[in-house]
mmCIF file of C-alpha atoms in Angstrom:
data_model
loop_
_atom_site.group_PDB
_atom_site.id
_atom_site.type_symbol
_atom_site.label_atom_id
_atom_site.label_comp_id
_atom_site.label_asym_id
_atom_site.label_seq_id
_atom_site.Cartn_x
_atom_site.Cartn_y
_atom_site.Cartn_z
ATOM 1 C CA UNK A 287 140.990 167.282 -46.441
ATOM 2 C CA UNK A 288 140.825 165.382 -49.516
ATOM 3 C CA UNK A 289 138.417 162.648 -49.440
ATOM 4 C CA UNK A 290 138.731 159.200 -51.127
ATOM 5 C CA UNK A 291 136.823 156.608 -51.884
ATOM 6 C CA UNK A 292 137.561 153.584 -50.696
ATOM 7 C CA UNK A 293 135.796 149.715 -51.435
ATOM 8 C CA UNK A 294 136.913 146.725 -48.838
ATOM 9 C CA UNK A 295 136.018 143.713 -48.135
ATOM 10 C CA UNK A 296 136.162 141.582 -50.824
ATOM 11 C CA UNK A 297 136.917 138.358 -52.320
ATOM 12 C CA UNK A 298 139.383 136.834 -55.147
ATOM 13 C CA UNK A 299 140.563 133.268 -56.365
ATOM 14 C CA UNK A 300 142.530 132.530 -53.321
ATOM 15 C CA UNK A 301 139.386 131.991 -51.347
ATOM 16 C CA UNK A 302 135.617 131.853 -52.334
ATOM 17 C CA UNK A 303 136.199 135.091 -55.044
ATOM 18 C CA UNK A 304 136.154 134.362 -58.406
ATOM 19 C CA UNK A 305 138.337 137.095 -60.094
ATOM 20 C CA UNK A 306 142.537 137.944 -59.255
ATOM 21 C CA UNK A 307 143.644 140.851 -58.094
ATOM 22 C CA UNK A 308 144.231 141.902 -61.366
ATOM 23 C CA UNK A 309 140.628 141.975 -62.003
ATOM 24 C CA UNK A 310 139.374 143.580 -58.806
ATOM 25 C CA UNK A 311 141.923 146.743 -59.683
ATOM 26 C CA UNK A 312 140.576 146.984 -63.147
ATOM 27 C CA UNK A 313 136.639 147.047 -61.938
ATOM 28 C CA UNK A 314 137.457 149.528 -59.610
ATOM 29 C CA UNK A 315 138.981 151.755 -61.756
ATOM 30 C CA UNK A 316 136.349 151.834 -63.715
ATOM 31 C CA UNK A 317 133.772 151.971 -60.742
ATOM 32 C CA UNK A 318 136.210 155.039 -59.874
ATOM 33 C CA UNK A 319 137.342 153.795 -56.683
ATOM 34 C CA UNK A 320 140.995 155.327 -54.641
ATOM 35 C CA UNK A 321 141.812 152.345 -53.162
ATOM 36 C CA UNK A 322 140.531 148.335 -52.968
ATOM 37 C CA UNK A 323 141.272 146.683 -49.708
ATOM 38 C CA UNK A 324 141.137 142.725 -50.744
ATOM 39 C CA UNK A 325 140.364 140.583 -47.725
ATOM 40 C CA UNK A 326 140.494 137.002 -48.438
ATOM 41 C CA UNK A 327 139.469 134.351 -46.008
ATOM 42 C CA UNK A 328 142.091 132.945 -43.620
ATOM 43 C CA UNK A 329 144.802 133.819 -46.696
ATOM 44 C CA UNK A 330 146.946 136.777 -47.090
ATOM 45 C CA UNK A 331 148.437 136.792 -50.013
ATOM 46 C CA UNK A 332 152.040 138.682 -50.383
ATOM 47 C CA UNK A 333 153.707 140.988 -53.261
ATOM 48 C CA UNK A 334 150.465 142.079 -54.638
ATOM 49 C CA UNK A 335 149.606 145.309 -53.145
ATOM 50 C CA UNK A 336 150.224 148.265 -54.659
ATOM 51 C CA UNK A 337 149.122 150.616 -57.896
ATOM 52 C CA UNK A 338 147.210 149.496 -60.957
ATOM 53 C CA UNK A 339 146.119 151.756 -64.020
ATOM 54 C CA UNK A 340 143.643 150.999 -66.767
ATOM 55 C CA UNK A 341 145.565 149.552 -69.897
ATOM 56 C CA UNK A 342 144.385 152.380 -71.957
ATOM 57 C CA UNK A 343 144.514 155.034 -69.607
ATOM 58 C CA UNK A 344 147.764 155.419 -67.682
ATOM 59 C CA UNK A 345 146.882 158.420 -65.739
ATOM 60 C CA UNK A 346 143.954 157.109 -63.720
ATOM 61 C CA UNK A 347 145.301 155.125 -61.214
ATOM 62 C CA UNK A 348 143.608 152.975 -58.036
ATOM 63 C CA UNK A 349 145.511 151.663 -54.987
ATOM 64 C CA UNK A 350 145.339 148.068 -53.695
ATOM 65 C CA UNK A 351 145.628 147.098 -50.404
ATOM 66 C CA UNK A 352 145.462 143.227 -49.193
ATOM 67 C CA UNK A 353 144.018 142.291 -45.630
ATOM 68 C CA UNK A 354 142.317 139.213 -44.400
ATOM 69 C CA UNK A 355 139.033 138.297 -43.325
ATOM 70 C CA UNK A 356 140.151 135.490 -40.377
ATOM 71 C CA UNK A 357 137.777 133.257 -38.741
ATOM 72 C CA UNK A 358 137.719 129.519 -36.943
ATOM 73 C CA UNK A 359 137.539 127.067 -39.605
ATOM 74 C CA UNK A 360 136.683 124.550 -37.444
ATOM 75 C CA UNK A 361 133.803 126.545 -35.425
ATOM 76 C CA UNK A 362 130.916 125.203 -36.983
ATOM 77 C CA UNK A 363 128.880 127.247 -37.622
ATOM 78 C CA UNK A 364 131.591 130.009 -38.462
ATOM 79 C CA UNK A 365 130.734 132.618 -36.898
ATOM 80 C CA UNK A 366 132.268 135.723 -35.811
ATOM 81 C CA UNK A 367 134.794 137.006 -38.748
ATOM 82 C CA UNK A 368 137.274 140.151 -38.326
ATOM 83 C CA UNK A 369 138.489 142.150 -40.801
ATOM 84 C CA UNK A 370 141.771 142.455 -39.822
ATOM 85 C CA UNK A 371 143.274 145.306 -42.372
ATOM 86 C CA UNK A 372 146.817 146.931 -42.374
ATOM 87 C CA UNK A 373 148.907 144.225 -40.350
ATOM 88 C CA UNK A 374 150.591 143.293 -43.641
ATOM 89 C CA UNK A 375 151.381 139.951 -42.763
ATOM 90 C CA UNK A 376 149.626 136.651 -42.290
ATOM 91 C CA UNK A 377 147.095 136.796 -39.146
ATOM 92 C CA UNK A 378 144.992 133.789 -39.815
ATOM 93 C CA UNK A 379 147.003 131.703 -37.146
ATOM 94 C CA UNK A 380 145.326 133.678 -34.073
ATOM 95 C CA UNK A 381 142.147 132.906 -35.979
ATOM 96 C CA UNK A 382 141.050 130.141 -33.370
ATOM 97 C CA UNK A 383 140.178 133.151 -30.296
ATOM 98 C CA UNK A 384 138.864 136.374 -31.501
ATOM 99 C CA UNK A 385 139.950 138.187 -28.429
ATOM 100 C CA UNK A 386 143.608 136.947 -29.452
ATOM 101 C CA UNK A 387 143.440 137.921 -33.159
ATOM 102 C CA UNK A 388 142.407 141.198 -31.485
ATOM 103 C CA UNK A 389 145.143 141.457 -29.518
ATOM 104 C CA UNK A 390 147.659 140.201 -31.984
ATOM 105 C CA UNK A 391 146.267 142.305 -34.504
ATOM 106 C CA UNK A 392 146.914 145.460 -32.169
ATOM 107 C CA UNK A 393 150.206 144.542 -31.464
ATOM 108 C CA UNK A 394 151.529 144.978 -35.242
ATOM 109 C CA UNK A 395 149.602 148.162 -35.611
ATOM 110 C CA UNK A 396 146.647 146.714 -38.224
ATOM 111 C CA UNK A 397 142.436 147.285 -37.558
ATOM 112 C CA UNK A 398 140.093 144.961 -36.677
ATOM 113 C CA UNK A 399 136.467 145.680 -37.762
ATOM 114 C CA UNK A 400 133.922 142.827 -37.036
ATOM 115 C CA UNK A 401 132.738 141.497 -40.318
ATOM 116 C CA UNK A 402 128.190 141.361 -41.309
ATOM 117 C CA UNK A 403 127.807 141.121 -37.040
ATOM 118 C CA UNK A 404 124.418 140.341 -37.837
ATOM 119 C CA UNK A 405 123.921 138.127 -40.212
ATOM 120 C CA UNK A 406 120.887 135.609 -41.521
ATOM 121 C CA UNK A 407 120.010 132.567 -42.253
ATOM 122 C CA UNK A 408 118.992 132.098 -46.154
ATOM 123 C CA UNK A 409 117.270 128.661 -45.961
ATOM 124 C CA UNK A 410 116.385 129.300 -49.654
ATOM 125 C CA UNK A 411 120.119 128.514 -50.917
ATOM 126 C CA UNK A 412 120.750 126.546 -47.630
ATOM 127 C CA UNK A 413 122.835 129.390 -46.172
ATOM 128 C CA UNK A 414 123.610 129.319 -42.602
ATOM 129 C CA UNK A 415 123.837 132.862 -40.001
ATOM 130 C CA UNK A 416 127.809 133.983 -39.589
ATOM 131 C CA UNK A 417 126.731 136.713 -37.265
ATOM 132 C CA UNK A 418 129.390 137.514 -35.114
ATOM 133 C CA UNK A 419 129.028 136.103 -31.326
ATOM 134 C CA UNK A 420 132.097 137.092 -29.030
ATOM 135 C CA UNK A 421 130.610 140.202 -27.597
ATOM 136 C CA UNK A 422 132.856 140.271 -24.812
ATOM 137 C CA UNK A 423 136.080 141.194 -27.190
ATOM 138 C CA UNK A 424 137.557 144.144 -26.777
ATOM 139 C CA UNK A 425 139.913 146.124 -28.460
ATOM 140 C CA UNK A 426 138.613 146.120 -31.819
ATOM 141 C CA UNK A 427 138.623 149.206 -34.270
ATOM 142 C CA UNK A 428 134.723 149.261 -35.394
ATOM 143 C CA UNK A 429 131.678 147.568 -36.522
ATOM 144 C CA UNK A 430 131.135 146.436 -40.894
ATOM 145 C CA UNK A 431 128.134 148.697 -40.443
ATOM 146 C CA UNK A 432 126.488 147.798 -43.785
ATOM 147 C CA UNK A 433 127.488 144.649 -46.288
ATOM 148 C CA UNK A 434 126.390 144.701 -49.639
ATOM 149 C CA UNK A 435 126.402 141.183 -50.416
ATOM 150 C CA UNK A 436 124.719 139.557 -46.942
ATOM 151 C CA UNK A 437 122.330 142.072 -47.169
ATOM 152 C CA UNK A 438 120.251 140.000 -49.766
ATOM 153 C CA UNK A 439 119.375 137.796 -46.801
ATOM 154 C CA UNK A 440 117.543 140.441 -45.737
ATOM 155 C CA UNK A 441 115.173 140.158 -48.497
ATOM 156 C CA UNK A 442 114.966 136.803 -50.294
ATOM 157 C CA UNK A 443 112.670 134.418 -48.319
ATOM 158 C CA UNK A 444 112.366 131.699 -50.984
ATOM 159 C CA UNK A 445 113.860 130.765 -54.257
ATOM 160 C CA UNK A 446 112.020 133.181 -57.314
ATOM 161 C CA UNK A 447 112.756 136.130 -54.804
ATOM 162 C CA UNK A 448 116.728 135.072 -54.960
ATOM 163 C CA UNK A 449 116.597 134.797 -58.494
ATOM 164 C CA UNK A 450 114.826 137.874 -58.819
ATOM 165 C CA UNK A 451 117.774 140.008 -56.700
ATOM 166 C CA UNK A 452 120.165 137.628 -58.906
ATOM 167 C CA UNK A 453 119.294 139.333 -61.567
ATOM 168 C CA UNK A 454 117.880 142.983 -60.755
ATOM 169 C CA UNK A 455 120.786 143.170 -57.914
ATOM 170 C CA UNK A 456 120.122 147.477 -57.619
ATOM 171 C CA UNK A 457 116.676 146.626 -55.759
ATOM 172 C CA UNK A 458 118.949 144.837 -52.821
ATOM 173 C CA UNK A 459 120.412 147.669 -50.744
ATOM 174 C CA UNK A 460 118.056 149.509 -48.346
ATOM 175 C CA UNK A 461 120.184 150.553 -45.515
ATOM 176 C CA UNK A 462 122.488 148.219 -42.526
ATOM 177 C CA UNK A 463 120.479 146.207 -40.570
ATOM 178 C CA UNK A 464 118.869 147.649 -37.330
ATOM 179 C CA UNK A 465 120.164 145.227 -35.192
ATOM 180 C CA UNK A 466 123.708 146.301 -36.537
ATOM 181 C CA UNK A 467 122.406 150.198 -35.919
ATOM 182 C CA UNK A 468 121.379 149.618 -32.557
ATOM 183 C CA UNK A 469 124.069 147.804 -31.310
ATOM 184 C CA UNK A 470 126.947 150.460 -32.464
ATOM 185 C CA UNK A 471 124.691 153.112 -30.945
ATOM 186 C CA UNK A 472 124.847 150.863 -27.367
ATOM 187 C CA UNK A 473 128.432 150.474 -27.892
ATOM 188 C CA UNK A 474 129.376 154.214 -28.300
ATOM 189 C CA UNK A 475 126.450 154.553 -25.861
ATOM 190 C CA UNK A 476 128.239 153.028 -23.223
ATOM 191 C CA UNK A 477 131.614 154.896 -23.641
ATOM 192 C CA UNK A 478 133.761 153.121 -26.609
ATOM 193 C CA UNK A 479 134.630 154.958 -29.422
ATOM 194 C CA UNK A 480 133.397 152.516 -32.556
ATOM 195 C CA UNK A 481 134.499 153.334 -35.806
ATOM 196 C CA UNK A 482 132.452 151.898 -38.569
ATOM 197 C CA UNK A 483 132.975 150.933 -42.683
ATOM 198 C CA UNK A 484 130.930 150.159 -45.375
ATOM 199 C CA UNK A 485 131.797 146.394 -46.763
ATOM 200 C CA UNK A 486 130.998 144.817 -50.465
ATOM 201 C CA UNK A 487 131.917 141.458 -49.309
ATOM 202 C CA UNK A 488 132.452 141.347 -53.352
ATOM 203 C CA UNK A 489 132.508 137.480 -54.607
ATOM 204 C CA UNK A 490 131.497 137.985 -58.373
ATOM 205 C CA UNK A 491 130.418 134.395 -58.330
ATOM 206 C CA UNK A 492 130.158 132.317 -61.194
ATOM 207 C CA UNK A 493 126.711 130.166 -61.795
ATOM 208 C CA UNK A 494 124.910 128.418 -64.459
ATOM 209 C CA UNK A 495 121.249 128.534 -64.203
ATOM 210 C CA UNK A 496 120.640 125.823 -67.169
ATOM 211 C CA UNK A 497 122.020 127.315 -70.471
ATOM 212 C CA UNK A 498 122.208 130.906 -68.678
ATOM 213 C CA UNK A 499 125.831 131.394 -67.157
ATOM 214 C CA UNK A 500 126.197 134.327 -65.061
ATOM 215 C CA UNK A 501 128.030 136.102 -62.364
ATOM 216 C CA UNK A 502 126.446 137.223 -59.457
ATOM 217 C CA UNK A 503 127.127 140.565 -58.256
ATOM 218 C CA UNK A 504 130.148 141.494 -60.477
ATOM 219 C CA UNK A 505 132.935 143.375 -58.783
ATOM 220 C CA UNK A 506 132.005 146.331 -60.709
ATOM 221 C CA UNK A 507 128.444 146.378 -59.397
ATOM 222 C CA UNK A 508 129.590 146.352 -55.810
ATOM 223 C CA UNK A 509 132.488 149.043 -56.256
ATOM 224 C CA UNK A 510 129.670 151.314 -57.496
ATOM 225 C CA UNK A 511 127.068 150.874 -54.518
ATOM 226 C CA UNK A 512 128.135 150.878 -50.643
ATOM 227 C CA UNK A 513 131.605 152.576 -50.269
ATOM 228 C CA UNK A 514 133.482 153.980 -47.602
ATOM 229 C CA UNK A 515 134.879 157.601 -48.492
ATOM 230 C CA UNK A 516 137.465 158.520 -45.571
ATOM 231 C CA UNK A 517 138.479 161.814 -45.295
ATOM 232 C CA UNK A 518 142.880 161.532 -45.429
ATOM 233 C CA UNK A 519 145.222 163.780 -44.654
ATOM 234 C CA UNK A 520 147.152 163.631 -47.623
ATOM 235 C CA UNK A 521 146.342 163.253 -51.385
ATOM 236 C CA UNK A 522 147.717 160.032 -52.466
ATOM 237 C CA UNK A 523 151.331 159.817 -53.354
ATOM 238 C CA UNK A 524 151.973 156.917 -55.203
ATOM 239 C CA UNK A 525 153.921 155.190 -52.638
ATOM 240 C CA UNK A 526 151.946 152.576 -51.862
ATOM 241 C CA UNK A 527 153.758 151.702 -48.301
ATOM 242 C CA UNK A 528 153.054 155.331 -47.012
ATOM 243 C CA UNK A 529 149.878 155.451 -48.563
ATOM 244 C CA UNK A 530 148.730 152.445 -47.151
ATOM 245 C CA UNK A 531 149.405 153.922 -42.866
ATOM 246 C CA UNK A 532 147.118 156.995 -44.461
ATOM 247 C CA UNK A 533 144.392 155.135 -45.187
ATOM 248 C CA UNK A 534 144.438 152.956 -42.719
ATOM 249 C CA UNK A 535 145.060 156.055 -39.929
ATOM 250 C CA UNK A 536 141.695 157.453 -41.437
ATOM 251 C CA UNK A 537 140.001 154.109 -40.676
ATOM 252 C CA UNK A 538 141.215 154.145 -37.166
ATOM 253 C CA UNK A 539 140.207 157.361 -36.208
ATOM 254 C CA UNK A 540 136.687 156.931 -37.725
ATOM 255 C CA UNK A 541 137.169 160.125 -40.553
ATOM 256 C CA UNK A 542 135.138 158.496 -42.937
ATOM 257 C CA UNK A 543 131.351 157.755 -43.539
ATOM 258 C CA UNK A 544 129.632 155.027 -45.495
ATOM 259 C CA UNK A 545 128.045 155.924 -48.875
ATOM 260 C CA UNK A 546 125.830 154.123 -51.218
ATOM 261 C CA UNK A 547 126.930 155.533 -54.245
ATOM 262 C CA UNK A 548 124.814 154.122 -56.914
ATOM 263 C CA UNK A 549 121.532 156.488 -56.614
ATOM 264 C CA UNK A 550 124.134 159.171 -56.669
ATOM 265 C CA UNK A 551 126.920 159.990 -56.014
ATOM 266 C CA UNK A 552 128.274 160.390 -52.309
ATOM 267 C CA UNK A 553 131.646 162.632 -52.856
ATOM 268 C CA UNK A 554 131.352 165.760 -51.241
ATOM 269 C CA UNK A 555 129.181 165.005 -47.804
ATOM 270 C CA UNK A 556 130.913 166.588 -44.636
ATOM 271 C CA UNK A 557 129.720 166.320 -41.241
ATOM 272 C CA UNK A 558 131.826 168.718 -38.452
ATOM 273 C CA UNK A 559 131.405 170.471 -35.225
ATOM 274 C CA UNK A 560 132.556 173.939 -34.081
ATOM 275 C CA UNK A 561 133.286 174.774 -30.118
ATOM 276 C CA UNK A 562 135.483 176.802 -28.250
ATOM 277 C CA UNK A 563 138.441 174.418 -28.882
ATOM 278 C CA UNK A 564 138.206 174.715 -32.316
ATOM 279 C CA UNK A 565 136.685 172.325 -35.017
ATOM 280 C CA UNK A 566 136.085 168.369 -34.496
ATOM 281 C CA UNK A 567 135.221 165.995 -37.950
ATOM 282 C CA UNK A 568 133.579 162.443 -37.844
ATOM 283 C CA UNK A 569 135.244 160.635 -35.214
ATOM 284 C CA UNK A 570 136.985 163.102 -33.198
ATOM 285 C CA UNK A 571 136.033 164.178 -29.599
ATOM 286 C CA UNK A 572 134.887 167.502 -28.842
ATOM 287 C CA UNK A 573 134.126 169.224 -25.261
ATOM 288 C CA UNK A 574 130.879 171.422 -24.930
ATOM 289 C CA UNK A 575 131.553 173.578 -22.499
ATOM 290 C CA UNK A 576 129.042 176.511 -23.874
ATOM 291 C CA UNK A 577 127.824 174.557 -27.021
ATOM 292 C CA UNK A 578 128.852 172.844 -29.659
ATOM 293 C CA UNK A 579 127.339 173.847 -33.125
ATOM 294 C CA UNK A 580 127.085 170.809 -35.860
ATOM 295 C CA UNK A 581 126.772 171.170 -39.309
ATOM 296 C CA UNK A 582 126.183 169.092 -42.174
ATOM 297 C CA UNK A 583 126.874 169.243 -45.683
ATOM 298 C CA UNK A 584 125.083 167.008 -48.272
ATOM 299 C CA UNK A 585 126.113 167.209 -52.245
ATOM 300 C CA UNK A 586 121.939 168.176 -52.801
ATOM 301 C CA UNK A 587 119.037 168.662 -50.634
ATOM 302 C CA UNK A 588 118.183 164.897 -49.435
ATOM 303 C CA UNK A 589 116.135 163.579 -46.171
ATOM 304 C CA UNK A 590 118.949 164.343 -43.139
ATOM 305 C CA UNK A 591 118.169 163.106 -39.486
ATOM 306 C CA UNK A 592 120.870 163.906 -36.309
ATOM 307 C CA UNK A 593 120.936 161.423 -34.219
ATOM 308 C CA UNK A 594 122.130 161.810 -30.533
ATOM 309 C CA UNK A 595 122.916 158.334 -28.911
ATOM 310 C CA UNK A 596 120.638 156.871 -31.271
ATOM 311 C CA UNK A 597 117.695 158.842 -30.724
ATOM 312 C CA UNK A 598 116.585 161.126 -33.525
ATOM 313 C CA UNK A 599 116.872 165.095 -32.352
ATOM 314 C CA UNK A 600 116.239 166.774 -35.931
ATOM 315 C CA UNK A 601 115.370 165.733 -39.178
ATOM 316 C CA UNK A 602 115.697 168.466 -42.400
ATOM 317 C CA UNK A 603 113.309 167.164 -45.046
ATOM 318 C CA UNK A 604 114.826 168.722 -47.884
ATOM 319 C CA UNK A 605 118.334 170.203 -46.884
ATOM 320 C CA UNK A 606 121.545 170.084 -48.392
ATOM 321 C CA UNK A 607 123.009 172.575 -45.402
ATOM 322 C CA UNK A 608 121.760 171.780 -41.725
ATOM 323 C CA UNK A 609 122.996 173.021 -39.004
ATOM 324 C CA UNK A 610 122.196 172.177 -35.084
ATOM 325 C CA UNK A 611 123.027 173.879 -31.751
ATOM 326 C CA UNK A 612 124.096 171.017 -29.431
ATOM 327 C CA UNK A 613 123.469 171.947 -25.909
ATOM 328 C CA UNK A 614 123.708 168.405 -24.179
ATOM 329 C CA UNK A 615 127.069 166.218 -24.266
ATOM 330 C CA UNK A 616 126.603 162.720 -26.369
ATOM 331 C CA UNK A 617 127.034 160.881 -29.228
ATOM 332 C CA UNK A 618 126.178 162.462 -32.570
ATOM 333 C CA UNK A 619 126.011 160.837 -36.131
ATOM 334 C CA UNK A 620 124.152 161.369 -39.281
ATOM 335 C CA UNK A 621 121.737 159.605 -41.578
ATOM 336 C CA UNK A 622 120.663 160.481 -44.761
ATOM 337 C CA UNK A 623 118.048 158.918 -46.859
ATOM 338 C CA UNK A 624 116.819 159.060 -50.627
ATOM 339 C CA UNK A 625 114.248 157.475 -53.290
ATOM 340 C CA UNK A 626 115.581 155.317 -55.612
ATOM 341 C CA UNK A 627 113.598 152.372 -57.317
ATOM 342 C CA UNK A 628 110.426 152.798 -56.093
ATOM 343 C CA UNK A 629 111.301 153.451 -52.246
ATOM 344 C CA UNK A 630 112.978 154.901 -49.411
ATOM 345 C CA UNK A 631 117.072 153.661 -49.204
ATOM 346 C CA UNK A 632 120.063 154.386 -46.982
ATOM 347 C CA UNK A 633 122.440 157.087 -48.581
ATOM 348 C CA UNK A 634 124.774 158.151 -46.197
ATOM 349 C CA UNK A 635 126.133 156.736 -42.333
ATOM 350 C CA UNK A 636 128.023 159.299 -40.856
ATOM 351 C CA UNK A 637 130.763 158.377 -37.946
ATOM 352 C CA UNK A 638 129.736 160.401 -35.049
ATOM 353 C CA UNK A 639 131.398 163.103 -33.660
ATOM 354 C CA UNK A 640 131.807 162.413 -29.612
ATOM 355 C CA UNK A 641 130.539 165.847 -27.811
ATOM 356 C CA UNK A 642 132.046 165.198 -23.920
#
């Protein structure tokens, strides 16, 4: 199946971004990015999707794809924001109940991920938590696993370790929060099938730090770090109507995983199953009966663990083939890990295969 790669959540002029669309399809291109799924807030803006090439070089080519990131504007503090992708049309005006947006959002066919679901307080830049609260939704399409841009509250407690990530923005990523691990693991757990995507939350703010004006976190710098390569039936065609139900079908049915891509490269990781009723990918379903045999493929020999309802049942230290004999039904997803800048980081978040 080809695989592409694939960079949402993200930000331009007609909300808090700083760039235009114009500029978001030109940095990915030259990040190397398939598609670019803007998601303004409570905006979608119409007659901009579609294909963009480099001026210069006509053959490469990157789709865009416009969604919305819809919250209550007058919840204070806003919490709880969906990505609601795919529904090619203004959604914003269910924004006041989540479990309506949900709803309305299923209803025209579009996905609903729930946008940074843990998110922090920065008290260093005065920024507030817009976790996401309404636990008892239902109906949504997955979890924002991992956000490259909240993540920073993670890790900058005061204002010289801000500046510091401001400016050296590659020492940021580590991996998704474990609260936002844990919960998709009690989710799936408990019976749902949770799809989950890798988010930039891409601003490319503009700031002047006395004579020094910069911008935080280009576009660029975000389309080369945590991406979301889905796994599509098709390779693109260059229509971008028929293109855009692909992706979007790949989303839905979880074929993807979540790749930080600026260590290295991603491309190429594969994680299946093989039983009597033939062969299951990330997010498909697949009965045990005598066994179920997983494999995983890595592009080189990295840290792997297996995890079965989010307990670890095998780790390779060194592997870029690993395979494991399932013998008990569950949930099973992958983690990979490498060294990059000194430490330990988050490569690769698989979307689990579902052994019944």
């Amino acid at each position: 199946m080809p695989e592409l790669i694939v960079n949402l959540h993200m930000h331009t002029r007609y909300s808090d971004g700083s760039g235009t669309h114009q500029d978001i399809a030109q940095a990915a291109l030259r990040a190397g990015l398939d598609v670019v799924i803007v998601t303004d807030h409570n905006v979608w803006v119409e007659g901009v999707e579609g294909y963009f090439t480099l001026p210069n070089d006509k053959e490469r080519r990157v789709l865009l794809l416009v969604g919305e990131e819809v919250h209550n504007p007058m919840r204070q503090p806003q919490k709880s924001h969906t990505l609601v992708l795919g529904a090619a049309r203004e959604m914003a005006t269910f924004g006041s109940s989540p479990q309506t947006l949900i709803d309305q959002a299923g209803r025209v066919g579009a996905l609903t991920f729930l946008a940074h679901p843990y998110d922090r307080d920065m008290p260093a830049i005065h920024e507030t938590s817009i976790s996401w609260e309404d636990w008892d939704a239902r109906g949504y399409t997955g979890l924002e696993l991992w956000n490259g841009f909240s993540e920073i509250k993670c890790h900058a407690h005061n204002i010289l370790q801000t500046a510091f990530y401001v400016f050296f923005p590659r020492f940021i990523a580590h991996g998704p929060q474990v609260e936002t691990l844990k919960k998709w693991d009690d989710l799936t757990r408990a019976g749902q099938n949770v799809a989950v995507v890798g988010g930039s939350d891409a601003h490319a703010m503009k700031i002047s730090l006395g004579p020094i004006k910069i911008t935080v976190f280009p576009y660029e710098f975000h389309f080369r770090a945590v991406n979301t390569h889905i796994l599509a039936d098709r390779d693109l065609s260059g229509d971008p109507a028929a293109d855009r139900l692909m992706v979007m079908d790949a989303l839905r049915k979880g074929h993807a995983f979540i790749g930080y891509d600026q260590p290295a490269s991603t491309r190429g990781f594969r994680f299946t199953a093989q039983g009597q009723e033939g062969t299951a990918q990330m997010g498909d379903e697949i009965r045990l009966r005598t066994g179920v045999t997983l494999q995983v493929k890595l592009p080189f020999a990295v840290e792997c663990r297996l995890l079965r309802d989010g307990q670890v049942v095998k780790t390779w230290a060194d592997r870029a083939n690993c395979t494991f004999q399932a013998a008990q039904a569950g949930v099973y997803r992958v983690e990979c890990y490498v060294q990059y800048l000194g430490r330990r980081r988050g490569w690769i978040y698989s979307n689990p295969i579902y052994v019944r």
